[in-house]
Tab-separated table of C-alpha atoms and ligand atoms in Angstrom:
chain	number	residue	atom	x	y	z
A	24	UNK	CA	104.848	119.525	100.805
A	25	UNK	CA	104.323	115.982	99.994
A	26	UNK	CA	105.191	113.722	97.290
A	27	UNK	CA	104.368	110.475	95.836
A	28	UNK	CA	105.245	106.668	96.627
A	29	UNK	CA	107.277	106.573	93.492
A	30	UNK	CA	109.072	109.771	94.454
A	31	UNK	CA	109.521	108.690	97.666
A	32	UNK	CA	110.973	105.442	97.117
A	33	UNK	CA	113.667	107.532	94.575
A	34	UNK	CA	115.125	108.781	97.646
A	35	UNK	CA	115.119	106.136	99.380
A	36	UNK	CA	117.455	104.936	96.550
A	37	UNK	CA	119.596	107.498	96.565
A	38	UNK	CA	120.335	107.147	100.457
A	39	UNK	CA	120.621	103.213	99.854
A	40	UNK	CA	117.299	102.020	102.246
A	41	UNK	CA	116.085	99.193	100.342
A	42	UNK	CA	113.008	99.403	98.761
A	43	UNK	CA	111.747	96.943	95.858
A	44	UNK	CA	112.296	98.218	92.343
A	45	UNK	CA	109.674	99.635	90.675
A	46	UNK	CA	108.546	102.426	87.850
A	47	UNK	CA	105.962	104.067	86.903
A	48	UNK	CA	104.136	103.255	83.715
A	49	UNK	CA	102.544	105.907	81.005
A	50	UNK	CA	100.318	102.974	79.457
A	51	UNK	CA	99.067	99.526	79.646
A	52	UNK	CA	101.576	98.206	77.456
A	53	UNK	CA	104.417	99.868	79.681
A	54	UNK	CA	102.890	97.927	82.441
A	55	UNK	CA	103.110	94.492	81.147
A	56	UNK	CA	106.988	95.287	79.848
A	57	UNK	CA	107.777	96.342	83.051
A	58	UNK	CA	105.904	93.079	84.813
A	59	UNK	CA	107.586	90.996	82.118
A	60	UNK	CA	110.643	92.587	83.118
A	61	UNK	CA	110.044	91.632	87.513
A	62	UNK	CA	109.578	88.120	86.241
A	63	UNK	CA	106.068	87.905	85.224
A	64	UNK	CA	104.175	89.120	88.835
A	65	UNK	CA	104.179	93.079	89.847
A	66	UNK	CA	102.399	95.650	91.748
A	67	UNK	CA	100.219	97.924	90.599
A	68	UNK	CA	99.740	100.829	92.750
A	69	UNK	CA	97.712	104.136	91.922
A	70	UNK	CA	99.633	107.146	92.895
A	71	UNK	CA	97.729	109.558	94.963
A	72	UNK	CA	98.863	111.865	98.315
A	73	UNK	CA	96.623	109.843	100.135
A	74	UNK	CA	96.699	106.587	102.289
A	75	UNK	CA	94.565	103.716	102.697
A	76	UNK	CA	95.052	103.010	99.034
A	77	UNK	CA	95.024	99.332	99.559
A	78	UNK	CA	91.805	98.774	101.020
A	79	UNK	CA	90.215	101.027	98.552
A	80	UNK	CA	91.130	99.568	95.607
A	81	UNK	CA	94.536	101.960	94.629
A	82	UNK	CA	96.572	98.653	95.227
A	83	UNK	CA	96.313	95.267	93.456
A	84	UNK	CA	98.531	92.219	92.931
A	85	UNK	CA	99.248	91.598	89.280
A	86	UNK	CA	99.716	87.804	88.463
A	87	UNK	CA	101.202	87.704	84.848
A	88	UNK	CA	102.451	90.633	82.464
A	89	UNK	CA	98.486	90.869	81.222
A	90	UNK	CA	96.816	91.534	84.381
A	91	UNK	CA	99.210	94.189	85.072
A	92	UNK	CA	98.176	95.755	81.489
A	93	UNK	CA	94.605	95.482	82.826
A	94	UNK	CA	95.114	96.593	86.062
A	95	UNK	CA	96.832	99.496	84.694
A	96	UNK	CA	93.740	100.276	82.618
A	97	UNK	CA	91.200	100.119	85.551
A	98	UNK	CA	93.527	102.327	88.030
A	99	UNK	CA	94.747	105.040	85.480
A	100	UNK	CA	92.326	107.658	85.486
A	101	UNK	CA	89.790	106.486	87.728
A	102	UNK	CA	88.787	108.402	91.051
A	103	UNK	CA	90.073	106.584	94.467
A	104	UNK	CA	88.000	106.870	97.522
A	105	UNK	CA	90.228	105.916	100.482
A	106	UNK	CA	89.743	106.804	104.469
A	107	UNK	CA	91.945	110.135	103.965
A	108	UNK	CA	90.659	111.399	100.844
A	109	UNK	CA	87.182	112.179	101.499
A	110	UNK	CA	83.870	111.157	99.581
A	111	UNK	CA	84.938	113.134	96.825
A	112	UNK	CA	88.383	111.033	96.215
A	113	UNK	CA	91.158	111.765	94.188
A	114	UNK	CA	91.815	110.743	90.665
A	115	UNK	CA	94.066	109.011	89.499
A	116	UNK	CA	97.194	110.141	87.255
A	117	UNK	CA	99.986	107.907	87.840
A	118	UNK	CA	99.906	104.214	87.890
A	119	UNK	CA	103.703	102.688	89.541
A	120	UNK	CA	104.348	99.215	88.716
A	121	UNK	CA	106.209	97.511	91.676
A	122	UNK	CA	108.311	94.288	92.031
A	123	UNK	CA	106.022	91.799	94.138
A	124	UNK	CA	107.652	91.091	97.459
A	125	UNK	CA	106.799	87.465	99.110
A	126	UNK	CA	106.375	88.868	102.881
A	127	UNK	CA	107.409	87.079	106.060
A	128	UNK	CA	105.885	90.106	108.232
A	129	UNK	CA	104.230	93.593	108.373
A	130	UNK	CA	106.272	95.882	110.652
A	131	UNK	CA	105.904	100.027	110.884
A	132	UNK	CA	108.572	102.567	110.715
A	133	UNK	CA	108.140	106.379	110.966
A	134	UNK	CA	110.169	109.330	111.547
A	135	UNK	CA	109.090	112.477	112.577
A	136	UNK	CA	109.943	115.974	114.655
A	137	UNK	CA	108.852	115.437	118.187
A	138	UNK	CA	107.382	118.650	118.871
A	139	UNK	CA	107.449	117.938	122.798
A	140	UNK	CA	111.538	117.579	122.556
A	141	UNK	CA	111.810	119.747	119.186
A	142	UNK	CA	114.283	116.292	117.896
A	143	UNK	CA	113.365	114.073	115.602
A	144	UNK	CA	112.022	110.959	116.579
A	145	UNK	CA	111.674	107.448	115.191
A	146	UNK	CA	108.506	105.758	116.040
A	147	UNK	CA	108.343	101.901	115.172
A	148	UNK	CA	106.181	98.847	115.513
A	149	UNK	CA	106.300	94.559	114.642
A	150	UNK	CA	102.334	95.546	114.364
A	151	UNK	CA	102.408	96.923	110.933
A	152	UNK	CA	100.361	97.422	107.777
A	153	UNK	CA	97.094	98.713	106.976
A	154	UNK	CA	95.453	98.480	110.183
A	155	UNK	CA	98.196	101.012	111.959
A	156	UNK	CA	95.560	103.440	113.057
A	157	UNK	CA	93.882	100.809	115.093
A	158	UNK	CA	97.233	100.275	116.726
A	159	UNK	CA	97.422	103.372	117.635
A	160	UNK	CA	94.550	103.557	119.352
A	161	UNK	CA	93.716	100.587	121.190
A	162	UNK	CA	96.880	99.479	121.596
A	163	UNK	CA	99.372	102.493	121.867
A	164	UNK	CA	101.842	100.699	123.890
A	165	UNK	CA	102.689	98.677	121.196
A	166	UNK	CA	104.512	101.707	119.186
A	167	UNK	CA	107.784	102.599	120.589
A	168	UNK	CA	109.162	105.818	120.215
A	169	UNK	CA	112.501	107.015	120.146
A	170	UNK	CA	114.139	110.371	119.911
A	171	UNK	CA	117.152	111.251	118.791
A	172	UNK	CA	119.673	113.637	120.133
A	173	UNK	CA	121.164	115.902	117.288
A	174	UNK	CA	124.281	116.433	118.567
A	175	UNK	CA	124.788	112.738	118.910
A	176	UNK	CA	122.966	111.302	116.137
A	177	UNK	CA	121.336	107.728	116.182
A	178	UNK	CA	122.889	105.633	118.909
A	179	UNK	CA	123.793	101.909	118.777
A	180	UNK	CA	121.578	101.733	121.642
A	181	UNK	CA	118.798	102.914	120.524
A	182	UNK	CA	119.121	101.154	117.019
A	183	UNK	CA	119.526	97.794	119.191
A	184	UNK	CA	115.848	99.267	120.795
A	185	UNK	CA	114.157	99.819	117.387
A	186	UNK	CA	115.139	96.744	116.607
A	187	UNK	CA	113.593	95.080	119.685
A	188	UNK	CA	110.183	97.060	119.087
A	189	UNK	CA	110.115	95.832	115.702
A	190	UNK	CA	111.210	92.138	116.398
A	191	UNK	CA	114.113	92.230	114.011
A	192	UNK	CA	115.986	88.955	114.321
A	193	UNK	CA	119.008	87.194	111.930
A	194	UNK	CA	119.490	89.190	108.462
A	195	UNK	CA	116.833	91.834	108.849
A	196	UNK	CA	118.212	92.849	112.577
A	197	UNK	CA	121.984	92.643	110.422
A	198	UNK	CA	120.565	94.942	108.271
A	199	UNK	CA	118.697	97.346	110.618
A	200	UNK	CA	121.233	99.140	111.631
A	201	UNK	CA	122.576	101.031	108.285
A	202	UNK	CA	118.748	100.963	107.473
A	203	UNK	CA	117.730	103.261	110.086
A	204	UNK	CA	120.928	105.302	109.570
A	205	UNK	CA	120.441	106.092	106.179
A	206	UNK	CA	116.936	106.957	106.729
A	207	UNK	CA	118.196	109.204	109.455
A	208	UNK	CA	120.356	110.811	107.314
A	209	UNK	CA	117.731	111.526	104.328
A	210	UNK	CA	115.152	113.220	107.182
A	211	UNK	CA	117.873	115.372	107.954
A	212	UNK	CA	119.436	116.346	104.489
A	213	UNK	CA	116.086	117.065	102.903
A	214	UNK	CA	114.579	118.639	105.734
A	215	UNK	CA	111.964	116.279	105.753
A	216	UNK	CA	109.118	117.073	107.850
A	217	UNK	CA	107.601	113.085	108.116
A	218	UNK	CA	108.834	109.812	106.316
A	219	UNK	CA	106.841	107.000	106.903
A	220	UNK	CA	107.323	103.643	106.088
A	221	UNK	CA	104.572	101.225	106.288
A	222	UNK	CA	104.848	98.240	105.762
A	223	UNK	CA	108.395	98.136	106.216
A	224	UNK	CA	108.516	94.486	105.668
A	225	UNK	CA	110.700	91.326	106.466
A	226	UNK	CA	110.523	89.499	103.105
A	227	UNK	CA	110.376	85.434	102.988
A	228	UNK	CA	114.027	85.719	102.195
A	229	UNK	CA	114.599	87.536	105.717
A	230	UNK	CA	115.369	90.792	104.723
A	231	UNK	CA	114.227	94.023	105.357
A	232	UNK	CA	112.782	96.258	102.735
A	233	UNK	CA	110.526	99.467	102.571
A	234	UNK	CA	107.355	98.327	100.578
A	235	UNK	CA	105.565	101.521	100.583
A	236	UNK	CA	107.233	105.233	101.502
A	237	UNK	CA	105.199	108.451	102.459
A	238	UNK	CA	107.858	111.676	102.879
A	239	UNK	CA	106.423	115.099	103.637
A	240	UNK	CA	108.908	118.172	103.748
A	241	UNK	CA	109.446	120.887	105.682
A	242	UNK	CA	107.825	123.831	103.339
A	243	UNK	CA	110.277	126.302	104.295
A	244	UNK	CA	113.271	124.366	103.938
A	245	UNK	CA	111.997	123.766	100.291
A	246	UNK	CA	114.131	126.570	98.309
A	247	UNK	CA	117.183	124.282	99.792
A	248	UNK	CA	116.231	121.560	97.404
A	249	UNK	CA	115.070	122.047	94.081
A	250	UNK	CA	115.226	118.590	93.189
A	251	UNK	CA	112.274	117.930	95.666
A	252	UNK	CA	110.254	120.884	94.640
A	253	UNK	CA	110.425	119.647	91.066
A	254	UNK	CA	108.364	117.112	92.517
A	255	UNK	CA	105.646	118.931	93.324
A	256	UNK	CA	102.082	117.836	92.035
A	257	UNK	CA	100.226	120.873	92.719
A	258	UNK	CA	97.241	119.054	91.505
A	259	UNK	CA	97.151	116.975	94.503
A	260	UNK	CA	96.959	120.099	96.698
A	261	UNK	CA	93.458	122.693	97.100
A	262	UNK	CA	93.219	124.698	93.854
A	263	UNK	CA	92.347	127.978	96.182
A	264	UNK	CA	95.598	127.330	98.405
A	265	UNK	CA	97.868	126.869	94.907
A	266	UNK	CA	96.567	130.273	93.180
A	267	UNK	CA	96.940	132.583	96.796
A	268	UNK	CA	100.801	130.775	96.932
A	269	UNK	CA	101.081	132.166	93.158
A	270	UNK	CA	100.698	135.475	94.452
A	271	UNK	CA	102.405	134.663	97.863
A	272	UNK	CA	99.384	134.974	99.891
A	273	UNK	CA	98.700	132.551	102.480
A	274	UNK	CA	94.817	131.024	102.396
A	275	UNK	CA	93.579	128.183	104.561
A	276	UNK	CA	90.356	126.148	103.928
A	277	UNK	CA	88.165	125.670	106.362
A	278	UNK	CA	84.791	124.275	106.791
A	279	UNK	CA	82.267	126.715	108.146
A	280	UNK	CA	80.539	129.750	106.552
A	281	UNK	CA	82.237	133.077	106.435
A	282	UNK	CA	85.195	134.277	104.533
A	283	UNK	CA	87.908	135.432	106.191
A	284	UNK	CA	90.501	138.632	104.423
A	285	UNK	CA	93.242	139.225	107.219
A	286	UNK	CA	97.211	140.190	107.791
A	287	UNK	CA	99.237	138.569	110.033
A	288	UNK	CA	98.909	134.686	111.730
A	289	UNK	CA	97.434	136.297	114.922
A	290	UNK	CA	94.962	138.572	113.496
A	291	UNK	CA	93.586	135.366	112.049
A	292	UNK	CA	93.346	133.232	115.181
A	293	UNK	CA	91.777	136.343	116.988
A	294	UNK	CA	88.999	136.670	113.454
A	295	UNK	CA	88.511	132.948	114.138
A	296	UNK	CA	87.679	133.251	117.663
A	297	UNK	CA	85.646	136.342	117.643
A	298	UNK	CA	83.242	135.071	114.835
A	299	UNK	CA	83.070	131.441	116.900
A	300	UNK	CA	82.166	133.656	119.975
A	301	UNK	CA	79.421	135.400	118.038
A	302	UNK	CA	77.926	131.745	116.997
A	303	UNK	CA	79.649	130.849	113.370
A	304	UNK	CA	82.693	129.310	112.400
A	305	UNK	CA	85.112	130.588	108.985
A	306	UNK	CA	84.247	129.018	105.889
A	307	UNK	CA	88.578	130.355	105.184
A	308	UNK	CA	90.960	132.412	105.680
A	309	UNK	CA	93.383	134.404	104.191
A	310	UNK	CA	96.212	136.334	105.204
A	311	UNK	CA	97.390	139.326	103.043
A	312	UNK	CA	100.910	139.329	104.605
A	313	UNK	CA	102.425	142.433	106.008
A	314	UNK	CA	102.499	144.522	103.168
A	315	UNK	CA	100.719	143.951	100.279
A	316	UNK	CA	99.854	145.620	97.285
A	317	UNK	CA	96.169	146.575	95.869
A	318	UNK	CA	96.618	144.187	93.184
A	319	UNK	CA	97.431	141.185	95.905
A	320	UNK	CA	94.477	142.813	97.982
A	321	UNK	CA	92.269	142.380	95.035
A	322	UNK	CA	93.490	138.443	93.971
A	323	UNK	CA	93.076	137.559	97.808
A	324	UNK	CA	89.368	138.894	98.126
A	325	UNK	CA	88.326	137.260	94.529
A	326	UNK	CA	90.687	134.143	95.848
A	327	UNK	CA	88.264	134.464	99.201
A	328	UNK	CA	84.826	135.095	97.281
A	329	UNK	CA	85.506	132.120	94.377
A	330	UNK	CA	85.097	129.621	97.717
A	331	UNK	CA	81.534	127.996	97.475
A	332	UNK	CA	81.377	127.636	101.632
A	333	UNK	CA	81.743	131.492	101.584
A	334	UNK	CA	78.154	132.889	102.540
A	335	UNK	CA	79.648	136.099	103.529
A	336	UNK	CA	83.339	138.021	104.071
A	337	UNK	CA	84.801	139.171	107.276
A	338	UNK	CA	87.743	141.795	106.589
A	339	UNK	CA	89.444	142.326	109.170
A	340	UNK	CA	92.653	144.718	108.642
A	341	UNK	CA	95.228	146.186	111.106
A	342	UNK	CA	97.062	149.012	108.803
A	343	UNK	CA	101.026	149.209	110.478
A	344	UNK	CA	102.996	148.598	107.358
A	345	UNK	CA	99.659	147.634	105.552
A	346	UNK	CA	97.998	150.987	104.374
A	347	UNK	CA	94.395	150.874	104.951
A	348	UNK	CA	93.496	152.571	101.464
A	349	UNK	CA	95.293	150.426	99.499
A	350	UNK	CA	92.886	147.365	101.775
A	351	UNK	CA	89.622	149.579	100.573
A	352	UNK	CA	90.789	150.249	97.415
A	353	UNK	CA	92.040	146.202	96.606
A	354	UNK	CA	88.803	145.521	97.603
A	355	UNK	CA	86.589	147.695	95.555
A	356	UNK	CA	88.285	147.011	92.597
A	357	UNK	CA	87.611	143.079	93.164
A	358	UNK	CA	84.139	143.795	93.889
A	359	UNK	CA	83.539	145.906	90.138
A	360	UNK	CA	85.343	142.989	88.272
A	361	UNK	CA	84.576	140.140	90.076
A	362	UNK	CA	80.926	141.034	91.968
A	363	UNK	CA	80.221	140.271	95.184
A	364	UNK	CA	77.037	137.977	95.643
A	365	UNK	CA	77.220	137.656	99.294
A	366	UNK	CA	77.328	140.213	102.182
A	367	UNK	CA	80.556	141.722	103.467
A	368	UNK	CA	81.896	143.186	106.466
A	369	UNK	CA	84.732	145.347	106.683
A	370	UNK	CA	86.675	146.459	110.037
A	371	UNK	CA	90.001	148.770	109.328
A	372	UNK	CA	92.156	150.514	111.682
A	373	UNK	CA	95.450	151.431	112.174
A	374	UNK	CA	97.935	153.775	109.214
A	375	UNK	CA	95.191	155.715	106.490
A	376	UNK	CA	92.145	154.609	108.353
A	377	UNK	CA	90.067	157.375	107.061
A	378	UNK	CA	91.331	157.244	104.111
A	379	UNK	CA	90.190	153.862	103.923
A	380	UNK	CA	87.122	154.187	105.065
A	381	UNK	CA	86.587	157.047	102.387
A	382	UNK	CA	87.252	155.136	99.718
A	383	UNK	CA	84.819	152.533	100.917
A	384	UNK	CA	81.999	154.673	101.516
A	385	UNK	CA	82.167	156.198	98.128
A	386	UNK	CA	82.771	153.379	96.292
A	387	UNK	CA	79.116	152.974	95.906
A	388	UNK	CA	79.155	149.009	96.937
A	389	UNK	CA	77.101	147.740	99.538
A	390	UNK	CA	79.974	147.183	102.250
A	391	UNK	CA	79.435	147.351	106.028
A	392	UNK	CA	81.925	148.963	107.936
A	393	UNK	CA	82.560	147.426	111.699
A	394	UNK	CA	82.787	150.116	114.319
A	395	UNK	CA	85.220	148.014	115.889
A	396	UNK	CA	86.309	144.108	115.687
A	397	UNK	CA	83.702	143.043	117.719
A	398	UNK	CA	81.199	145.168	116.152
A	399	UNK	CA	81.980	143.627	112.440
A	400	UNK	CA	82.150	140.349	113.833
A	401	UNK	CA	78.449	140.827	115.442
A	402	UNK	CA	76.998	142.485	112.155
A	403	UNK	CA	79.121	139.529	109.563
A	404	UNK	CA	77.260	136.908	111.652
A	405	UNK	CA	73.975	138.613	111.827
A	406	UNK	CA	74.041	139.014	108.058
A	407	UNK	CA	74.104	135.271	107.443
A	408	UNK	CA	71.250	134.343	109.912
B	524	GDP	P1	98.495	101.864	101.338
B	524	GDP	O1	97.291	101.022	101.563
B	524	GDP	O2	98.151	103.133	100.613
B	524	GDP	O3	99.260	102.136	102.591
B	524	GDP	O4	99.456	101.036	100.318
B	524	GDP	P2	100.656	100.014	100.605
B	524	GDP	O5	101.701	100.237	99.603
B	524	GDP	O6	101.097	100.073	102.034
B	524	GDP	O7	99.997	98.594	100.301
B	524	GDP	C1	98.939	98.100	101.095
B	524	GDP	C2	99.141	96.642	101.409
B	524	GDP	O8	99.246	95.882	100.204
B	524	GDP	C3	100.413	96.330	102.186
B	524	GDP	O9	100.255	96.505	103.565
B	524	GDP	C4	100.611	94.865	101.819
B	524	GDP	O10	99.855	94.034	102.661
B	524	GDP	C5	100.055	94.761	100.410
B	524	GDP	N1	101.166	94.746	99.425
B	524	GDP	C6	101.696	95.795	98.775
B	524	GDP	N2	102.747	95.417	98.008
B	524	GDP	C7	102.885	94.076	98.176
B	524	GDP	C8	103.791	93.074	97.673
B	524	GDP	O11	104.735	93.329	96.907
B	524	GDP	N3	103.594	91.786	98.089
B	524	GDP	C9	102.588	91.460	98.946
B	524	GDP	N4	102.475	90.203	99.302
B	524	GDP	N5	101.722	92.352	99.440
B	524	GDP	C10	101.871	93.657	99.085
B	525	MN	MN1	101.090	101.821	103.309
């Protein structure tokens, strides 16, 4: 799950990592009070969970109190095109008002869990800002990573190295020290999955302070922290993906053509492949879980049918604790209420097969049944050619 900049910068609070003031603003004349309030010059940053807001307009300096009341007005509500959130955009719903910092330098910060070590790992930069990704890849060896051992915790040693890789000298390299430690210590008791910080900045002053924050968390850690889940702005996420977690189904978007209904993670991967080695790719898919009812059945294949890639449906069900007439009947009964324009493709086996199949054939719909996987896969790919 992720959160916004605001949010973000809220915990950094709470963990002490410095981080400018700021708040976010319901109108125009909020903004100004609040610019008034930082001494006449602000921030004004459109909250989305996307990056790249700065060069695409989500981020502008405010001069006096009455820009910031303008700015407000041209950010709040309009959509934001930025290099992560696609031609489409995302629109804007909250506008955060920000106390200007005067900066000496750009520097990056990240933490994150090192898959290769399974630790978590600090990754850090004097190369920072909005050009990171170019960094990255021209110039890797510029990012230094470090990874931390859990039973240890953040060395001196290695906080002298992060320090190094980001050029810390005087008062910011004073400061480092407790900086990364805190920030340590919020990954860990949030269960955060990513925090990055970028900028982290050295202000004019020559101090060190988080300008902008991006935390993701760990979605299965999540019921550990309800203050973090009450920050969750499921309008930022894909509608389909919010209504299948409603009815605890799992559904991933994808960009090809045919619809995927599944159970279980590696019955997906194997759908996937097979309809990729019969020449198309899945427009979705979604995974009924291990045992799930005809009513969940019948939300997942209306969830599946309501995506406008879908051209037409690949169900592919292995019955073990999943009963293979409550599959045909979930799906019969979503087909009479919801219709089903396109062509679908049904493979069953495994507890009530014939059952299933039954139900299926008598149902009166136009449904294929698959004599086998590779058999429905062959025939759901032929039907969209
Ligand atoms: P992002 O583009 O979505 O990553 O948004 P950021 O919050 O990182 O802001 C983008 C850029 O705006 C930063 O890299 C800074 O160069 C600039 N910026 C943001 N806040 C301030 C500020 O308080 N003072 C100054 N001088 N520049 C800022
Ligand atoms: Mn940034």
């Amino acid at each position: 799950m992720d959160i916004h900049e605001y949010q973000a910068k809220e915990l950094l609070r709470q963990f002490d990592v410095a981080t400018p003031d700021g708040r976010v603003a319901a109108d125009a004349a909020e903004a100004r009070a609040i610019t008034e309030e930082f001494g006449g010059q602000s921030v004004v940053k459109a909250q989305i969970h996307a990056g790249g807001r700065g060069k695409g307009g989500g981020v502008k300096f405010a001069r006096t109190p009455d820009e910031a009341g303008q700015l407000f007005e041209r950010m709040h509500g309009m959509t934001l095109v930025t290099k992560q959130t696609g031609a489409e955009g995302r629109k804007v719903k909250t506008v955060f008002i920000a106390r200007a910092v005067d900066i000496a330098k750009e520097l990056y910060l990240s933490l994150l869990v090192d898959r290769g070590t399974g630790r978590v790992a600090f990754l850090a930069s004097s190369e920072g800002g909005v050009e990171i990704e170019e960094v990255a890849a021209k110039t890797p060896e510029k990012i230094v990573k470090v990874v931390v051992d859990p039973c240890v915790g953040l060395a001196g040693y290695q906080i002298r190295e992060l320090a190094r890789a980001l050029g810390l000298t005087g008062e910011a390299q004073k400061q480092c020290g407790p900086f990364l430690r805190n920030l340590y210590r919020l990954f860990l008791e949030k269960d955060c999955s990513m925090v990055e910080i970028n900028p982290l900045v050295i202000t004019a002053q020559g101090g060190l302070t988080a300008l902008d924050a991006k935390i993701a968390f760990d979605d299965n850690a999540l019921f550990r922290h309800p203050d973090i889940q009450a920050w969750r702005d499921r309008s930022e996420e894909a509608p389909a993906e919010t209504e299948a977690s409603r009815f605890g189904l799992n559904f991933i978007k994808l960009d090809g053509s045919i619809g995927c209904m599944v159970n279980g993670a590696g019955l997906a991967m194997a759908t996937m492949d097979i309809i990729h080695h019969h020449g198309s790719s899945p427009a979705n898919f979604l995974d009924v879980g291990g045992g799930a009812s005809e009513e969940a059945v019948n939300n997942a294949f209306r969830i599946i049918l309501q995506d406008p890639g879908v051209k037409a449906v690949l169900v592919n069900i292995f019955g073990g604790i999943m009963r293979c007439d409550i599959v045909a009947s979930g799906i019969v009964k979503a087909s009479r209420e919801n219709g089903v324009a396109v062509p679908v493709v049904v493979r069953l086996e495994g507890t009530n097969v014939e059952e299933g199949k039954r139900i299926l054939a008598e149902s009166g719909l136009r449904i294929l049944v698959g004599a086998d996987l590779d058999d429905a896969a062959r025939q759901v790919v032929a039907a969209i050619q």
